[in-house]
Structure formats: C-alpha cells, structure tokens
mmCIF file of C-alpha atoms in Angstrom:
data_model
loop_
_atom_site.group_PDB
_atom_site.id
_atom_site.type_symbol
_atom_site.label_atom_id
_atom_site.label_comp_id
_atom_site.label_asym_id
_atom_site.label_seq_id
_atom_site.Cartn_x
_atom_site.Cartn_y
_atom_site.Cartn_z
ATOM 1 C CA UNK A 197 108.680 126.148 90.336
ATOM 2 C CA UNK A 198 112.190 125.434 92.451
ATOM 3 C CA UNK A 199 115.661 126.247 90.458
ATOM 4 C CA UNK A 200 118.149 128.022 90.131
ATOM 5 C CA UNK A 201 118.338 130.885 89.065
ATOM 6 C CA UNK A 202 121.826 133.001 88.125
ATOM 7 C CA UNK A 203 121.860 136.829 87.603
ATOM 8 C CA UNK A 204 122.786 138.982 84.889
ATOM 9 C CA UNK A 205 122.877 136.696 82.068
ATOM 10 C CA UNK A 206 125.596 139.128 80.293
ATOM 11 C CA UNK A 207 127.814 140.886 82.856
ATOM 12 C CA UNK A 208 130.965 143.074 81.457
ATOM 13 C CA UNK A 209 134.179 144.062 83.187
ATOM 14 C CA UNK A 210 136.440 146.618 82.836
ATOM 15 C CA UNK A 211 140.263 145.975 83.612
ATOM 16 C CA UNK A 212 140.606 146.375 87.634
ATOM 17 C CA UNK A 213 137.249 146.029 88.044
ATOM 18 C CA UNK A 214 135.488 143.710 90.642
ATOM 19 C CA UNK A 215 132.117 141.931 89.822
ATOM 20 C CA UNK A 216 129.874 139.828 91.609
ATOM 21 C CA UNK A 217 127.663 136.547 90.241
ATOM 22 C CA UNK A 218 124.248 136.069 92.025
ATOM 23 C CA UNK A 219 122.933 132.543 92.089
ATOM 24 C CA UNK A 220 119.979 131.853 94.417
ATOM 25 C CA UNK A 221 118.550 128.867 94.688
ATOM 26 C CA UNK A 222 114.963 127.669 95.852
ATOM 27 C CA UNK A 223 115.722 123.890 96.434
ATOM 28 C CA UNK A 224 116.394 123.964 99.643
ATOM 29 C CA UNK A 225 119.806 121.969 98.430
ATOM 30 C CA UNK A 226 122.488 122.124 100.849
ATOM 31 C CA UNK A 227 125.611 121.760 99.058
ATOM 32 C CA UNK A 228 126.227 124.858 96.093
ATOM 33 C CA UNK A 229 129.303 124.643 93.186
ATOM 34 C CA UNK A 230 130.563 126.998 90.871
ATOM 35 C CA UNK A 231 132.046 126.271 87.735
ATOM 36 C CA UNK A 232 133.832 128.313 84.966
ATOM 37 C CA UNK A 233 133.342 126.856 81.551
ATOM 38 C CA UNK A 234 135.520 127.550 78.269
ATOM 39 C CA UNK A 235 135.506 126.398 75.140
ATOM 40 C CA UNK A 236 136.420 122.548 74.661
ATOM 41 C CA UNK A 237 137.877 122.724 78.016
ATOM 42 C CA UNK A 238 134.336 120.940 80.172
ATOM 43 C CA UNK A 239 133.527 122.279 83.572
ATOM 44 C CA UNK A 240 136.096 123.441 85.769
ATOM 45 C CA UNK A 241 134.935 123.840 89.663
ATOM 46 C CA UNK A 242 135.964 126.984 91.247
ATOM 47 C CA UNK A 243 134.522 126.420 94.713
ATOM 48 C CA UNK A 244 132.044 124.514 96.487
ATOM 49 C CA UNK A 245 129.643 124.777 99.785
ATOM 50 C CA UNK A 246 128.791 122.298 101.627
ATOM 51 C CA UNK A 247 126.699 123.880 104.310
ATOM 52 C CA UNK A 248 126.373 127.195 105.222
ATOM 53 C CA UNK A 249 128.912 129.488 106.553
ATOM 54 C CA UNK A 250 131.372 127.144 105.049
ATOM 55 C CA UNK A 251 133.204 126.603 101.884
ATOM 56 C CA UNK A 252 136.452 125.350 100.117
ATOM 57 C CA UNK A 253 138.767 125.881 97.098
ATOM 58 C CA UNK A 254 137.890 123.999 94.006
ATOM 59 C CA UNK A 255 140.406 123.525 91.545
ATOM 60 C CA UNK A 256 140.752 127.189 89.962
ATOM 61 C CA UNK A 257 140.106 129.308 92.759
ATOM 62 C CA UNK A 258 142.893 132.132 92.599
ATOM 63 C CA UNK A 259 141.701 135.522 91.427
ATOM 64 C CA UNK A 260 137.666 134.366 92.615
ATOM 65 C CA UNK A 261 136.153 134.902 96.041
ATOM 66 C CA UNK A 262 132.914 133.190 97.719
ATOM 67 C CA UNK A 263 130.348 133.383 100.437
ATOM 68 C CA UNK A 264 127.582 131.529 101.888
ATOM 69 C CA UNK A 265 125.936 133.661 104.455
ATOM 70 C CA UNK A 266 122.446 132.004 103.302
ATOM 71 C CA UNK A 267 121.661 128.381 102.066
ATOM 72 C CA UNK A 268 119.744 129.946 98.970
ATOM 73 C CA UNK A 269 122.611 132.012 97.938
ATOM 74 C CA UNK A 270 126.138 131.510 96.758
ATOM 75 C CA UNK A 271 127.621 134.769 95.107
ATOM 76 C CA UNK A 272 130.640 134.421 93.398
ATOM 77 C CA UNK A 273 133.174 137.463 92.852
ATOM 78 C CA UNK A 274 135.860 137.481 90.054
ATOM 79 C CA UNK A 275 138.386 139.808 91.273
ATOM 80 C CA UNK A 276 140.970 141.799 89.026
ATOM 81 C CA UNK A 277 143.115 139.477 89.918
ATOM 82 C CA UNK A 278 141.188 136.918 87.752
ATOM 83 C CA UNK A 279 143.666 137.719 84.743
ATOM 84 C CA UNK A 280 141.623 136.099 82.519
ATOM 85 C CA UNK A 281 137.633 135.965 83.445
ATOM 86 C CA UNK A 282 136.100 135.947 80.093
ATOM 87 C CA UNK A 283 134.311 132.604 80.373
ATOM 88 C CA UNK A 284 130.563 130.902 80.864
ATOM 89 C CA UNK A 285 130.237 130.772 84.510
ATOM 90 C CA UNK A 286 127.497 128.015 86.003
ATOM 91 C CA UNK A 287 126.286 127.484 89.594
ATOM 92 C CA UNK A 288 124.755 124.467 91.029
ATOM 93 C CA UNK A 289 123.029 122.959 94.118
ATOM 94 C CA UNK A 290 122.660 119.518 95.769
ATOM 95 C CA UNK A 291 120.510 117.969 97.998
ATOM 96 C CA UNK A 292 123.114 115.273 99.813
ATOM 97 C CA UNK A 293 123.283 111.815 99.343
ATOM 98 C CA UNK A 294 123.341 110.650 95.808
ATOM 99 C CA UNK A 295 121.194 113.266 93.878
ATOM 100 C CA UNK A 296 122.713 114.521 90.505
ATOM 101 C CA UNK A 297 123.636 118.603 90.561
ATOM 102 C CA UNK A 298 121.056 121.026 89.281
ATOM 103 C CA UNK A 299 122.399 123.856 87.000
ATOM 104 C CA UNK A 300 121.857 127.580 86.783
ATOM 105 C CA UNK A 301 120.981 129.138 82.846
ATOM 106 C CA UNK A 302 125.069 130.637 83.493
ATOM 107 C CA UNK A 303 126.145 134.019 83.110
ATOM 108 C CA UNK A 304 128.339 135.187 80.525
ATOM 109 C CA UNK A 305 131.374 137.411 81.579
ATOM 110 C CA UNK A 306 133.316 139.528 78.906
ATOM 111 C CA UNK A 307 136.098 142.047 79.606
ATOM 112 C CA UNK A 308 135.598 145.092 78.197
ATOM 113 C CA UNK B 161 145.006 111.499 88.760
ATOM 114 C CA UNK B 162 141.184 110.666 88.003
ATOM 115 C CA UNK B 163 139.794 111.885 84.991
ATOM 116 C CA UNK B 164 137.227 111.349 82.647
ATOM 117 C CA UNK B 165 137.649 111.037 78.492
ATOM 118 C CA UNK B 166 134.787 111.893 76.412
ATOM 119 C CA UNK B 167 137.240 110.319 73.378
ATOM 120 C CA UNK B 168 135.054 112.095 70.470
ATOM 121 C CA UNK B 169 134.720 116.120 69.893
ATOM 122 C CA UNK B 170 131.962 115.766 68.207
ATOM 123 C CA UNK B 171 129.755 112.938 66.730
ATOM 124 C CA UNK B 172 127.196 113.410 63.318
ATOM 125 C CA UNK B 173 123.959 111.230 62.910
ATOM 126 C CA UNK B 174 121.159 111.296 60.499
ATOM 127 C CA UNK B 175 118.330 111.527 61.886
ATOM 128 C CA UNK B 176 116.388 108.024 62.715
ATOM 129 C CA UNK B 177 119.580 106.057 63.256
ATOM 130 C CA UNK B 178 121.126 105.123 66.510
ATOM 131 C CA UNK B 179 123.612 107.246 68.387
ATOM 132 C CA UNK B 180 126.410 106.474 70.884
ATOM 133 C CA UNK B 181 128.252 109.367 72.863
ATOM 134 C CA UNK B 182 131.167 107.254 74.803
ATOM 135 C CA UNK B 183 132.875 107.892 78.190
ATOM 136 C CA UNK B 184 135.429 106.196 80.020
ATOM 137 C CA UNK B 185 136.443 107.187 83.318
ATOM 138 C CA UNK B 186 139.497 106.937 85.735
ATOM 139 C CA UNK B 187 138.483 106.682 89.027
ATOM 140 C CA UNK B 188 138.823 104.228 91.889
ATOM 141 C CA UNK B 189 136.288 103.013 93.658
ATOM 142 C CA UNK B 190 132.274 102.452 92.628
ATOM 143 C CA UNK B 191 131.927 105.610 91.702
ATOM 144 C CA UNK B 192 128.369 107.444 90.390
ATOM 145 C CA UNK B 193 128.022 107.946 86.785
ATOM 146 C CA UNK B 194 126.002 111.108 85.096
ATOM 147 C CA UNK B 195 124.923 112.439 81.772
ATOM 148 C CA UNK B 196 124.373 115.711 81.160
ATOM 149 C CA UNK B 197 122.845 117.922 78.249
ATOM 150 C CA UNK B 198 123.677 121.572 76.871
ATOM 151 C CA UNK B 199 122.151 123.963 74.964
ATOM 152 C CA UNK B 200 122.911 126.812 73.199
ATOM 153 C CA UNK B 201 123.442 129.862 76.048
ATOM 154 C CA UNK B 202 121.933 127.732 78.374
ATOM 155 C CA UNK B 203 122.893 125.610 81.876
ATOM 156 C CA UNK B 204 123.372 121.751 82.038
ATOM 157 C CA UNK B 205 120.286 119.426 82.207
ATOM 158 C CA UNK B 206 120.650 116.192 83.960
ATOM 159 C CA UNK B 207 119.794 113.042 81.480
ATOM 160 C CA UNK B 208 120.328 109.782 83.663
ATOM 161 C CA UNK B 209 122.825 107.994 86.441
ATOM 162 C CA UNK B 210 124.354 105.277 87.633
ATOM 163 C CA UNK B 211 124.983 104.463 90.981
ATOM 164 C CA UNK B 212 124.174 100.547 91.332
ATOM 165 C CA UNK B 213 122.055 98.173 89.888
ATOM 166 C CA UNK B 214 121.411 97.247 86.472
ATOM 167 C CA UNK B 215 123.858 98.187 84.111
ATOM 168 C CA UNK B 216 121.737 99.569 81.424
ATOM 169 C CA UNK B 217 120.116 102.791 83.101
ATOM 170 C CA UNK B 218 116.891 104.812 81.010
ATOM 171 C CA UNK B 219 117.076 108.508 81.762
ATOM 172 C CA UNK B 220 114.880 111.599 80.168
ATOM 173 C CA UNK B 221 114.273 112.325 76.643
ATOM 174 C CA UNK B 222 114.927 108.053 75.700
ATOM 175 C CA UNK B 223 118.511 108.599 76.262
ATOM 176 C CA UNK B 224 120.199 105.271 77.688
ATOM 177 C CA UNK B 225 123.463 104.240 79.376
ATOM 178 C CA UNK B 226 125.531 101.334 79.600
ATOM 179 C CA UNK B 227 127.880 100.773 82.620
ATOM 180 C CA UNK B 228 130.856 98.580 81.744
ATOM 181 C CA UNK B 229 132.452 98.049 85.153
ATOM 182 C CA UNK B 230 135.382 96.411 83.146
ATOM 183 C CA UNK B 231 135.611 98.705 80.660
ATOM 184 C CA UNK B 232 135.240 101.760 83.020
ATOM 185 C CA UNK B 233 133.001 102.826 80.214
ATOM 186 C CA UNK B 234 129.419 104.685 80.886
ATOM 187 C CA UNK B 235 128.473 104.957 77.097
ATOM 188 C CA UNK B 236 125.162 106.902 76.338
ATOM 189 C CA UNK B 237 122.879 105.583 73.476
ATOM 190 C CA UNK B 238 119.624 106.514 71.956
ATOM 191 C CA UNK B 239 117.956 104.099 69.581
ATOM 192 C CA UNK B 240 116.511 106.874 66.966
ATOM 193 C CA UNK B 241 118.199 110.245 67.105
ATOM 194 C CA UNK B 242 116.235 113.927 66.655
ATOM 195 C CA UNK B 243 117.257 116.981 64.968
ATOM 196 C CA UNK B 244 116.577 118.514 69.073
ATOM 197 C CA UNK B 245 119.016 116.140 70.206
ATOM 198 C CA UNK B 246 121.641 118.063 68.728
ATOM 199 C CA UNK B 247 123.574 119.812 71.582
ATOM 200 C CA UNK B 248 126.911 119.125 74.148
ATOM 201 C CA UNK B 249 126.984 116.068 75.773
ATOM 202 C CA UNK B 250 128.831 115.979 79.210
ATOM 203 C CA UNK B 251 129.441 112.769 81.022
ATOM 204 C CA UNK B 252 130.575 113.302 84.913
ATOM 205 C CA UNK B 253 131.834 110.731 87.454
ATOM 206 C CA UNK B 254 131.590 111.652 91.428
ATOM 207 C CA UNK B 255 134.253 109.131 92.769
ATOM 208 C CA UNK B 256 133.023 107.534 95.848
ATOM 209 C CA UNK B 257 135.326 108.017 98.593
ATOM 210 C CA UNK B 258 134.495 110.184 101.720
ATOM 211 C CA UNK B 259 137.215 113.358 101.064
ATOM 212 C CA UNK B 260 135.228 113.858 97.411
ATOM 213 C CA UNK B 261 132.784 115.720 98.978
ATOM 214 C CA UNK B 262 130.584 114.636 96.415
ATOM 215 C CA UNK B 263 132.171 116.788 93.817
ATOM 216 C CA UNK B 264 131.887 115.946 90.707
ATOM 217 C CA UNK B 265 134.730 115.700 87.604
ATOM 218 C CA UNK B 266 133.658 116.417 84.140
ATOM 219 C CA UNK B 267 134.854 115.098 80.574
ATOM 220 C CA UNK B 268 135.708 117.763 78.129
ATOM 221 C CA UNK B 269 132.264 117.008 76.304
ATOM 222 C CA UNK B 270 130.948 115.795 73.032
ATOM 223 C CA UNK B 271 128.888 117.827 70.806
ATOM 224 C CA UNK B 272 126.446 116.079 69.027
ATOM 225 C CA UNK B 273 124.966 116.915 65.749
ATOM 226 C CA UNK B 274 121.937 114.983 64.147
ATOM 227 C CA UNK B 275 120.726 115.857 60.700
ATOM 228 C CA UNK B 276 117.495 115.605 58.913
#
C-alpha cells in the first residue's frame, strides 16, 4: 500500500543534541511539508518542498534544518538551537493540483 | 493576515444525534476548503473538500460540509454521531493565489466527544 511513513515514533533528545526525522514517502507526491504540532495550538508548518532539490521556510523554521535530495524523502533535523522541540512532529506529501495532503502516523520528540 | 477559527475547543454529543464542528475562515480569494480527522498518537486523515461546485460536499465516514461563501463558513455535520467519531477535528483552507504554494493554514482544532 502507498503512504507515508515517519520514523521513530518516540525519539528523545538530550540538551545540545542534534536529531534527525525520517519521512519517506511512496506516493510518488511531489510537494512534502512538515509540521510541528502542540497542544491547542493546530499545525504549524516548518518547511515545505516543492520539487526536489528545492525547499523554503515555513513559518517556524529557526532552530530546524531540511533536505530533499530524493522525491520519497524529506528528513527533518531539529537542531540544539530548537530551544524548545518537545512537540508532535507530522510530515506530508502532495501530488499538485488540488489534491488534499496525506499525513505521516508523527513522531513524538521529548527532551531528555 | 488569513486565518482560520475553529470557534469551539471542544463539542459533546450523545450518541445518535446530529453534530456540527464549525469553521470560518479569513482568506481572500476562492480558496479550497478541507476537513481533517485525529486520533489518539496518530497522523491526520483527510474527511472531505471543497473546491467548487455544490455547496454541500459528502466526504468519508458520512461526514458532510457546508460552504457558506457569505458566511466564509465551511461547517462540518454528521446526521447521527458514533462513539468512534470521537477525536480532533481540523478544518484547513489553502488560499488560492499563485505565491501560496499550495500550503495550507490550519484552525486550532475542535475535539469532539460523542457519548453512548
């Protein structure tokens, strides 16, 4: 079956620390989001792929780095400059046109 | 600055009787309209959009929307709620403009909770 699939479902980070969210995708969508979620606070877009190669700043970008050296995959990085990473993180895909995004199961991120 | 309001944290049903989750959105245009479902520990399910046509749009599960173009309103309804229904309700509005990339901005959502 195609979907998305995000990787680990719990992920832990120790202060300083660097970590890296998989999301792969089997679609063959072109355009890719990721989104932190908190509580009672919706979906907040961290950044977004159009095509590969490419990407741009969503609206919460600092202290998070991306790349898109495939179209299946979209990795997302929370740096320890992400002050405050404990959150729900989701990734999505997109075929173009007007087709609705298709979520990731999320990964959880806690510091320890 | 566009937005979307999802007015109600959370909204309580007995089971059987009608629901309504509402939305009402801020953005110019003719934009496209989505619902989206959460559960528990889980990632966002798509329910049912608008993009143009009929106003009253049928998605998965027997959930139902009304566009109110007037209203700016995209309300989702159900005509007999289940205990499963119970989870976070997310409406989302992609404005329509060529710079939007075909992002998409979400309300805050609405949990819903149906009892037996």
């Amino acid at each position: 079956d195609g979907g998305i699939t995000q990787s680990p479902k719990y992920l832990f980070r120790k202060e300083g620390q660097n970590v890296t969210l998989s999301c792969e995708q089997n679609l063959n969508h072109d355009a890719m989001y990721w989104y932190r979620q908190d509580p009672g606070q919706g979906l907040r877009l961290i950044y977004y792929s159009q095509i590969v190669n490419d990407f741009q700043k969503g609206d919460i970008a600092e202290g998070y780095s991306v790349s898109r050296e495939k179209k299946e995959s979209f990795p997302l990085t929370v740096t320890s400059a992400q002050k405050n990473p404990t959150a729900f993180y989701l990734c999505a895909s997109r075929k173009q046109g007007g087709q609705p995004q298709h979520f990731g199961d999320g990964t959880r991120l806690s510091i320890l | 600055a566009q937005s979307v309001a999802q007015p109600e944290d959370q909204v309580n049903v007995a089971e059987g009787n009608p629901l309504t989750v509402k939305c009402t959105y801020s953005v110019s245009g003719n934009p496209y309209l989505f619902w989206y479902v959460q559960y528990p520990n889980r990632g966002l399910q798509f329910l049912l959009k608008y993009i143009t046509g009929d106003n009253l749009v049928k998605g998965s599960y027997g959930f139902e929307a009304e566009f109110n173009k007037s209203q700016t309103s995209f309300h989702l309804k159900k005509p007999s709620a289940l205990v499963s229904d119970s989870a976070l309700y997310f409406c989302a509005v992609r404005p329509d403009y060529g710079g939007s990339q075909g992002n998409l901005i979400f309300g805050k959502g609405t949990k819903l909770s149906v009892k037996p």
